[in-house]
Amino acid sequence: MLRAARGSITRGVCYKSAGSGTCVGAPQLRNQHCRLSSHASSHRQRNWSYRWSITLRIALVTLAVPAYALSETNRSKDDGPFTLVSPFALWPNKTPNVSPQAEDNLSTITTMTNLEKYATGRPETLTKEEEVKLKEFWSACLKVFGVAEETGGEAAAEPKPTAEETSTEEAKEVESVATGGEKKKKSLGRLLSRREKKTDAKPPPTNTGATEHTAAVTALADVPEDKYGSTKEFKAALASQTPAELREAFWAMTKCDNPDGLLLRFLRARKWDVDKALVMMVATMNWRSKEADVAGVIKRGEGGAVAEEDEGFMKQLRMGKSFLHGRDKEGRPICYVRVRLHKQADQSEQSLERYTIYIIETARLMLRDHVDTAAVVFDMTNFSLANMDYAPVKFMIKCFEAHYPESLGICFVHKAPWVFQGVWSIIKGWLDPVVASKIHFTKTSEELEQFIERSHIIKELGGDEDWEYSYIEPVAGEDDELKNTTRLASLQTDRDSIVLQYEDYTRAWIATDGEASDKAREKRTQLMEQMKKSYWEMDRHLRGRTIYDRTGVIKKDGSLDFYPAKKAEPAPIETSSDDID
């Protein structure tokens, strides 16, 4: 009938309507067609609504029944009554009655609650799969460092290869890799999974470390390049430094950190890819020693900058272009950057880079195992394009992404004016998506309050803390311990002994499972604490004093006081007329 109606409308044919003798023309047929179409559409909607209703009911039953069965299956008959809640609830509305048999489970839950302060992928919260990756990474590092693989936690009996032997072997291998030699490249996975057969005969006492080192070099030669040229720096490090030098650079970079925590930073940054993590770490070690001279920047400190008349470096410190103060709600130390104080002509690019490294390395000393990242607040108050300088921004991004991975916890861009929108569109394109996701734009102190306690937001940013930055000049003689090389050598010998033991127990931890592995892990933890203590005994011989040492934020033993009490000013002396002669 609909087809007939449509045809009649177009042709203008007259039809007799059903049950009447009247003639139905084109207009009437058009109205009848609309009513029929509307009825059909309404019928289809009711059908779809009915189908969705049935589907939803089936889904609810499908989810609820297994959830109920699972809860009943997991509950023992001896557990006593249990208040069943909705299977869609995230936690029970009522506390269940727990049987004595379930107390062990509650103990486990309590332990997990105590670990909530640690983020995932840290030494305290590793999954079994992540621990396997960490072991692989350690094994690869020890090979690159020329440390022969042993089992049982005992030190290697073979003498270490001489620097000349190692350098010669390494140079040949690197040359072969660079020129595309015929030597077949092995994957690092196969290299790490290989286990040497035990024999009664003693291995030859030569080049054991160099062999492991060159095998690792070959395995990593085809790792793809990243945007910062890490593979190139990795090869440069292997070509210019012996395994012993690489090992020394690693332990110097560790400072007071947990060595496992340091390696895990690189693993997380490279999505748990051991090959890429090792390339990134060795490239960082090369950058620190050969390009940035991080140890030199730290040792010179502020007193050295004054002595060398590095006005660009000191000007930034004195004006407080950036400074470290306080913590956020997560316990992260905060670095404030007052962008309005930056003028490109005030300092050379080299001075600015040294200053950036100096601030980051100082902030590293304020990190702890459970708080291993920092917060940065870019105060954009009164920002103008005259303050914009892309070179230091690129350098800072490179530092966080390539050389200080997983160190930035959160970043605030506070009170950015509209003119910054165009600048941000450029900068965002340089950022790794993970780093970009940590950046938050805030306009008011109330928005900052979501992350920092109001009592710890400085008044300069609209908070309640009555504190302002004021630079304290270096004190004469504060860096005299830097000259005591005899004492430093003695402390270094003690630390080297601890490092050797740590490496031995690391090999035992890698090679064993079960109880033996647990014992090795426990011993590593004890040695790690000894290494931390040994660093702070060496600190005054390695690092020039900073404003944070002078103000009592960083103590001699490494302890921290983020809000040191102000020194009480002497009370004014009261006088009277009787005191006057």
PDB file of C-alpha atoms in Angstrom, residues 66-256:
ATOM      1  CA  PRO A  66      29.505 -15.623  38.443  1.00  0.00           C
ATOM      2  CA  ALA A  67      30.433 -12.858  40.888  1.00  0.00           C
ATOM      3  CA  TYR A  68      28.108 -14.327  43.509  1.00  0.00           C
ATOM      4  CA  ALA A  69      29.394 -17.831  42.828  1.00  0.00           C
ATOM      5  CA  LEU A  70      32.991 -16.634  43.070  1.00  0.00           C
ATOM      6  CA  SER A  71      32.364 -14.930  46.395  1.00  0.00           C
ATOM      7  CA  GLU A  72      30.692 -18.058  47.740  1.00  0.00           C
ATOM      8  CA  THR A  73      33.473 -20.314  46.421  1.00  0.00           C
ATOM      9  CA  ASN A  74      36.217 -18.216  48.041  1.00  0.00           C
ATOM     10  CA  ARG A  75      34.421 -18.177  51.408  1.00  0.00           C
ATOM     11  CA  SER A  76      35.102 -21.241  53.525  1.00  0.00           C
ATOM     12  CA  LYS A  77      32.284 -22.732  55.566  1.00  0.00           C
ATOM     13  CA  ASP A  78      34.290 -21.997  58.709  1.00  0.00           C
ATOM     14  CA  ASP A  79      34.691 -18.335  57.848  1.00  0.00           C
ATOM     15  CA  GLY A  80      31.387 -17.407  59.445  1.00  0.00           C
ATOM     16  CA  PRO A  81      28.691 -15.194  57.958  1.00  0.00           C
ATOM     17  CA  PHE A  82      29.666 -12.733  55.290  1.00  0.00           C
ATOM     18  CA  THR A  83      27.636  -9.740  54.190  1.00  0.00           C
ATOM     19  CA  LEU A  84      27.265 -10.035  50.414  1.00  0.00           C
ATOM     20  CA  VAL A  85      27.428  -6.756  48.577  1.00  0.00           C
ATOM     21  CA  SER A  86      26.842  -5.817  44.981  1.00  0.00           C
ATOM     22  CA  PRO A  87      29.345  -7.459  42.596  1.00  0.00           C
ATOM     23  CA  PHE A  88      29.850  -4.016  41.082  1.00  0.00           C
ATOM     24  CA  ALA A  89      30.996  -2.418  44.372  1.00  0.00           C
ATOM     25  CA  LEU A  90      34.690  -1.619  44.665  1.00  0.00           C
ATOM     26  CA  TRP A  91      34.776  -2.634  48.326  1.00  0.00           C
ATOM     27  CA  PRO A  92      32.286  -4.148  50.821  1.00  0.00           C
ATOM     28  CA  ASN A  93      29.880  -1.804  52.540  1.00  0.00           C
ATOM     29  CA  LYS A  94      30.304  -3.715  55.787  1.00  0.00           C
ATOM     30  CA  THR A  95      33.297  -5.320  57.417  1.00  0.00           C
ATOM     31  CA  PRO A  96      33.122  -9.119  57.070  1.00  0.00           C
ATOM     32  CA  ASN A  97      33.544 -11.464  59.994  1.00  0.00           C
ATOM     33  CA  VAL A  98      37.019 -12.886  59.534  1.00  0.00           C
ATOM     34  CA  SER A  99      38.007 -16.314  60.741  1.00  0.00           C
ATOM     35  CA  PRO A 100      41.380 -17.092  62.333  1.00  0.00           C
ATOM     36  CA  GLN A 101      42.331 -18.883  59.114  1.00  0.00           C
ATOM     37  CA  ALA A 102      42.021 -15.594  57.240  1.00  0.00           C
ATOM     38  CA  GLU A 103      44.360 -13.646  59.543  1.00  0.00           C
ATOM     39  CA  ASP A 104      47.362 -14.405  57.342  1.00  0.00           C
ATOM     40  CA  ASN A 105      45.552 -12.785  54.414  1.00  0.00           C
ATOM     41  CA  LEU A 106      44.875  -9.693  56.520  1.00  0.00           C
ATOM     42  CA  SER A 107      48.544  -9.571  57.495  1.00  0.00           C
ATOM     43  CA  THR A 108      49.443  -9.564  53.813  1.00  0.00           C
ATOM     44  CA  ILE A 109      46.968  -6.757  53.163  1.00  0.00           C
ATOM     45  CA  THR A 110      48.485  -4.742  56.026  1.00  0.00           C
ATOM     46  CA  THR A 111      51.947  -5.206  54.535  1.00  0.00           C
ATOM     47  CA  MET A 112      50.682  -4.002  51.173  1.00  0.00           C
ATOM     48  CA  THR A 113      49.153  -0.953  52.863  1.00  0.00           C
ATOM     49  CA  ASN A 114      52.547  -0.089  54.334  1.00  0.00           C
ATOM     50  CA  LEU A 115      54.019  -0.236  50.825  1.00  0.00           C
ATOM     51  CA  GLU A 116      51.414   2.095  49.328  1.00  0.00           C
ATOM     52  CA  LYS A 117      53.832   5.001  49.754  1.00  0.00           C
ATOM     53  CA  TYR A 118      56.073   3.374  47.144  1.00  0.00           C
ATOM     54  CA  ALA A 119      55.142   3.780  43.495  1.00  0.00           C
ATOM     55  CA  THR A 120      55.087   0.822  41.127  1.00  0.00           C
ATOM     56  CA  GLY A 121      58.277  -0.373  39.464  1.00  0.00           C
ATOM     57  CA  ARG A 122      60.416   0.477  42.503  1.00  0.00           C
ATOM     58  CA  PRO A 123      62.693  -1.948  44.402  1.00  0.00           C
ATOM     59  CA  GLU A 124      60.043  -2.349  47.113  1.00  0.00           C
ATOM     60  CA  THR A 125      57.132  -3.027  44.736  1.00  0.00           C
ATOM     61  CA  LEU A 126      58.601  -5.102  41.910  1.00  0.00           C
ATOM     62  CA  THR A 127      56.513  -7.822  40.331  1.00  0.00           C
ATOM     63  CA  LYS A 128      58.183 -11.132  39.467  1.00  0.00           C
ATOM     64  CA  GLU A 129      58.386 -10.129  35.818  1.00  0.00           C
ATOM     65  CA  GLU A 130      59.954  -6.769  36.698  1.00  0.00           C
ATOM     66  CA  GLU A 131      62.481  -8.450  38.995  1.00  0.00           C
ATOM     67  CA  VAL A 132      63.510 -10.720  36.117  1.00  0.00           C
ATOM     68  CA  LYS A 133      64.097  -7.635  33.973  1.00  0.00           C
ATOM     69  CA  LEU A 134      66.146  -6.024  36.722  1.00  0.00           C
ATOM     70  CA  LYS A 135      68.303  -9.126  36.997  1.00  0.00           C
ATOM     71  CA  GLU A 136      68.849  -9.112  33.233  1.00  0.00           C
ATOM     72  CA  PHE A 137      69.828  -5.455  33.393  1.00  0.00           C
ATOM     73  CA  TRP A 138      72.319  -6.073  36.199  1.00  0.00           C
ATOM     74  CA  SER A 139      73.813  -8.984  34.290  1.00  0.00           C
ATOM     75  CA  ALA A 140      74.244  -6.804  31.204  1.00  0.00           C
ATOM     76  CA  CYS A 141      75.794  -3.990  33.249  1.00  0.00           C
ATOM     77  CA  LEU A 142      78.321  -6.295  34.881  1.00  0.00           C
ATOM     78  CA  LYS A 143      79.343  -7.594  31.463  1.00  0.00           C
ATOM     79  CA  VAL A 144      79.831  -4.083  30.081  1.00  0.00           C
ATOM     80  CA  PHE A 145      81.793  -3.177  33.205  1.00  0.00           C
ATOM     81  CA  GLY A 146      84.090  -6.138  32.525  1.00  0.00           C
ATOM     82  CA  VAL A 147      83.087  -7.952  35.715  1.00  0.00           C
ATOM     83  CA  ALA A 148      83.266 -11.713  35.086  1.00  0.00           C
ATOM     84  CA  GLU A 149      80.073 -13.634  35.852  1.00  0.00           C
ATOM     85  CA  GLU A 150      80.366 -15.842  38.918  1.00  0.00           C
ATOM     86  CA  THR A 151      77.936 -17.769  41.105  1.00  0.00           C
ATOM     87  CA  GLY A 152      77.649 -18.243  44.824  1.00  0.00           C
ATOM     88  CA  GLY A 153      78.395 -14.655  45.786  1.00  0.00           C
ATOM     89  CA  GLU A 154      82.166 -15.098  45.809  1.00  0.00           C
ATOM     90  CA  ALA A 155      84.542 -12.621  44.256  1.00  0.00           C
ATOM     91  CA  ALA A 156      86.216 -13.539  41.011  1.00  0.00           C
ATOM     92  CA  ALA A 157      89.551 -15.220  41.540  1.00  0.00           C
ATOM     93  CA  GLU A 158      91.000 -14.273  38.193  1.00  0.00           C
ATOM     94  CA  PRO A 159      93.113 -11.140  37.917  1.00  0.00           C
ATOM     95  CA  LYS A 160      91.508  -8.231  36.119  1.00  0.00           C
ATOM     96  CA  PRO A 161      92.778  -7.494  32.594  1.00  0.00           C
ATOM     97  CA  THR A 162      95.088  -4.551  32.297  1.00  0.00           C
ATOM     98  CA  ALA A 163      93.792  -1.291  30.909  1.00  0.00           C
ATOM     99  CA  GLU A 164      95.920  -1.771  27.772  1.00  0.00           C
ATOM    100  CA  GLU A 165      94.534  -5.274  27.103  1.00  0.00           C
ATOM    101  CA  THR A 166      90.939  -4.187  27.644  1.00  0.00           C
ATOM    102  CA  SER A 167      91.305  -1.036  25.577  1.00  0.00           C
ATOM    103  CA  THR A 168      92.851  -2.979  22.671  1.00  0.00           C
ATOM    104  CA  GLU A 169      90.125  -5.633  22.664  1.00  0.00           C
ATOM    105  CA  GLU A 170      87.410  -2.980  22.937  1.00  0.00           C
ATOM    106  CA  ALA A 171      88.830  -0.863  20.155  1.00  0.00           C
ATOM    107  CA  LYS A 172      88.921  -3.884  17.801  1.00  0.00           C
ATOM    108  CA  GLU A 173      85.320  -4.749  18.614  1.00  0.00           C
ATOM    109  CA  VAL A 174      84.023  -1.204  18.222  1.00  0.00           C
ATOM    110  CA  GLU A 175      85.892  -0.855  14.937  1.00  0.00           C
ATOM    111  CA  SER A 176      84.302  -4.079  13.695  1.00  0.00           C
ATOM    112  CA  VAL A 177      80.850  -2.834  14.654  1.00  0.00           C
ATOM    113  CA  ALA A 178      81.383   0.608  13.118  1.00  0.00           C
ATOM    114  CA  THR A 179      82.616  -0.785   9.808  1.00  0.00           C
ATOM    115  CA  GLY A 180      79.913  -3.439   9.561  1.00  0.00           C
ATOM    116  CA  GLY A 181      82.254  -6.365  10.075  1.00  0.00           C
ATOM    117  CA  GLU A 182      81.291  -9.937   9.306  1.00  0.00           C
ATOM    118  CA  LYS A 183      81.061 -10.920  12.967  1.00  0.00           C
ATOM    119  CA  LYS A 184      77.534 -12.158  13.649  1.00  0.00           C
ATOM    120  CA  LYS A 185      75.621 -10.043  16.134  1.00  0.00           C
ATOM    121  CA  LYS A 186      73.907 -11.847  18.987  1.00  0.00           C
ATOM    122  CA  SER A 187      70.758 -10.649  20.654  1.00  0.00           C
ATOM    123  CA  LEU A 188      71.246  -9.495  24.219  1.00  0.00           C
ATOM    124  CA  GLY A 189      68.462 -11.815  25.360  1.00  0.00           C
ATOM    125  CA  ARG A 190      70.389 -14.906  24.204  1.00  0.00           C
ATOM    126  CA  LEU A 191      73.572 -13.486  25.656  1.00  0.00           C
ATOM    127  CA  LEU A 192      72.002 -12.969  29.065  1.00  0.00           C
ATOM    128  CA  SER A 193      70.268 -16.353  29.162  1.00  0.00           C
ATOM    129  CA  ARG A 194      73.467 -18.225  28.396  1.00  0.00           C
ATOM    130  CA  ARG A 195      74.881 -20.139  31.338  1.00  0.00           C
ATOM    131  CA  GLU A 196      78.472 -21.296  31.314  1.00  0.00           C
ATOM    132  CA  LYS A 197      79.016 -24.983  32.023  1.00  0.00           C
ATOM    133  CA  LYS A 198      80.778 -25.808  35.247  1.00  0.00           C
ATOM    134  CA  THR A 199      83.976 -27.791  34.863  1.00  0.00           C
ATOM    135  CA  ASP A 200      86.702 -28.876  37.230  1.00  0.00           C
ATOM    136  CA  ALA A 201      89.338 -27.163  35.155  1.00  0.00           C
ATOM    137  CA  LYS A 202      90.101 -23.592  36.104  1.00  0.00           C
ATOM    138  CA  PRO A 203      89.385 -20.963  33.412  1.00  0.00           C
ATOM    139  CA  PRO A 204      92.340 -19.192  31.861  1.00  0.00           C
ATOM    140  CA  PRO A 205      93.318 -16.182  33.976  1.00  0.00           C
ATOM    141  CA  THR A 206      93.218 -13.642  31.152  1.00  0.00           C
ATOM    142  CA  ASN A 207      90.700 -11.307  29.565  1.00  0.00           C
ATOM    143  CA  THR A 208      87.604 -12.810  31.231  1.00  0.00           C
ATOM    144  CA  GLY A 209      86.090  -9.409  31.854  1.00  0.00           C
ATOM    145  CA  ALA A 210      87.085  -8.124  28.410  1.00  0.00           C
ATOM    146  CA  THR A 211      85.414 -11.118  26.717  1.00  0.00           C
ATOM    147  CA  GLU A 212      82.129 -10.509  28.494  1.00  0.00           C
ATOM    148  CA  HIS A 213      82.439  -6.805  27.746  1.00  0.00           C
ATOM    149  CA  THR A 214      83.036  -7.177  24.012  1.00  0.00           C
ATOM    150  CA  ALA A 215      80.213  -9.744  23.713  1.00  0.00           C
ATOM    151  CA  ALA A 216      77.822  -7.232  25.253  1.00  0.00           C
ATOM    152  CA  VAL A 217      79.123  -4.510  22.940  1.00  0.00           C
ATOM    153  CA  THR A 218      78.394  -6.648  19.886  1.00  0.00           C
ATOM    154  CA  ALA A 219      74.911  -7.507  21.119  1.00  0.00           C
ATOM    155  CA  LEU A 220      73.984  -3.843  21.572  1.00  0.00           C
ATOM    156  CA  ALA A 221      75.512  -2.457  18.400  1.00  0.00           C
ATOM    157  CA  ASP A 222      72.251  -2.564  16.438  1.00  0.00           C
ATOM    158  CA  VAL A 223      69.998  -0.877  19.007  1.00  0.00           C
ATOM    159  CA  PRO A 224      68.061   1.823  17.102  1.00  0.00           C
ATOM    160  CA  GLU A 225      68.981   5.458  17.636  1.00  0.00           C
ATOM    161  CA  ASP A 226      66.731   7.754  19.672  1.00  0.00           C
ATOM    162  CA  LYS A 227      66.153  11.498  19.269  1.00  0.00           C
ATOM    163  CA  TYR A 228      69.008  12.362  21.633  1.00  0.00           C
ATOM    164  CA  GLY A 229      71.624  10.195  19.946  1.00  0.00           C
ATOM    165  CA  SER A 230      72.009   7.768  22.840  1.00  0.00           C
ATOM    166  CA  THR A 231      73.336   4.942  20.661  1.00  0.00           C
ATOM    167  CA  LYS A 232      75.994   7.250  19.259  1.00  0.00           C
ATOM    168  CA  GLU A 233      77.038   8.303  22.772  1.00  0.00           C
ATOM    169  CA  PHE A 234      76.958   4.657  23.860  1.00  0.00           C
ATOM    170  CA  LYS A 235      79.433   3.700  21.134  1.00  0.00           C
ATOM    171  CA  ALA A 236      81.552   6.747  21.932  1.00  0.00           C
ATOM    172  CA  ALA A 237      81.705   5.687  25.578  1.00  0.00           C
ATOM    173  CA  LEU A 238      82.803   2.185  24.672  1.00  0.00           C
ATOM    174  CA  ALA A 239      85.412   3.513  22.245  1.00  0.00           C
ATOM    175  CA  SER A 240      86.925   6.023  24.664  1.00  0.00           C
ATOM    176  CA  GLN A 241      86.623   4.314  28.055  1.00  0.00           C
ATOM    177  CA  THR A 242      87.743   0.958  29.411  1.00  0.00           C
ATOM    178  CA  PRO A 243      85.293  -1.322  31.227  1.00  0.00           C
ATOM    179  CA  ALA A 244      86.970  -0.367  34.514  1.00  0.00           C
ATOM    180  CA  GLU A 245      86.382   3.322  33.770  1.00  0.00           C
ATOM    181  CA  LEU A 246      82.746   2.649  32.902  1.00  0.00           C
ATOM    182  CA  ARG A 247      82.311   0.758  36.160  1.00  0.00           C
ATOM    183  CA  GLU A 248      83.881   3.600  38.118  1.00  0.00           C
ATOM    184  CA  ALA A 249      81.629   6.123  36.361  1.00  0.00           C
ATOM    185  CA  PHE A 250      78.540   4.100  37.245  1.00  0.00           C
ATOM    186  CA  TRP A 251      79.302   3.894  40.951  1.00  0.00           C
ATOM    187  CA  ALA A 252      80.224   7.579  41.031  1.00  0.00           C
ATOM    188  CA  MET A 253      76.855   8.383  39.431  1.00  0.00           C
ATOM    189  CA  THR A 254      75.048   6.241  42.025  1.00  0.00           C
ATOM    190  CA  LYS A 255      76.052   8.534  44.925  1.00  0.00           C
ATOM    191  CA  CYS A 256      73.648   7.895  47.815  1.00  0.00           C
TER     192      CYS A 256
END
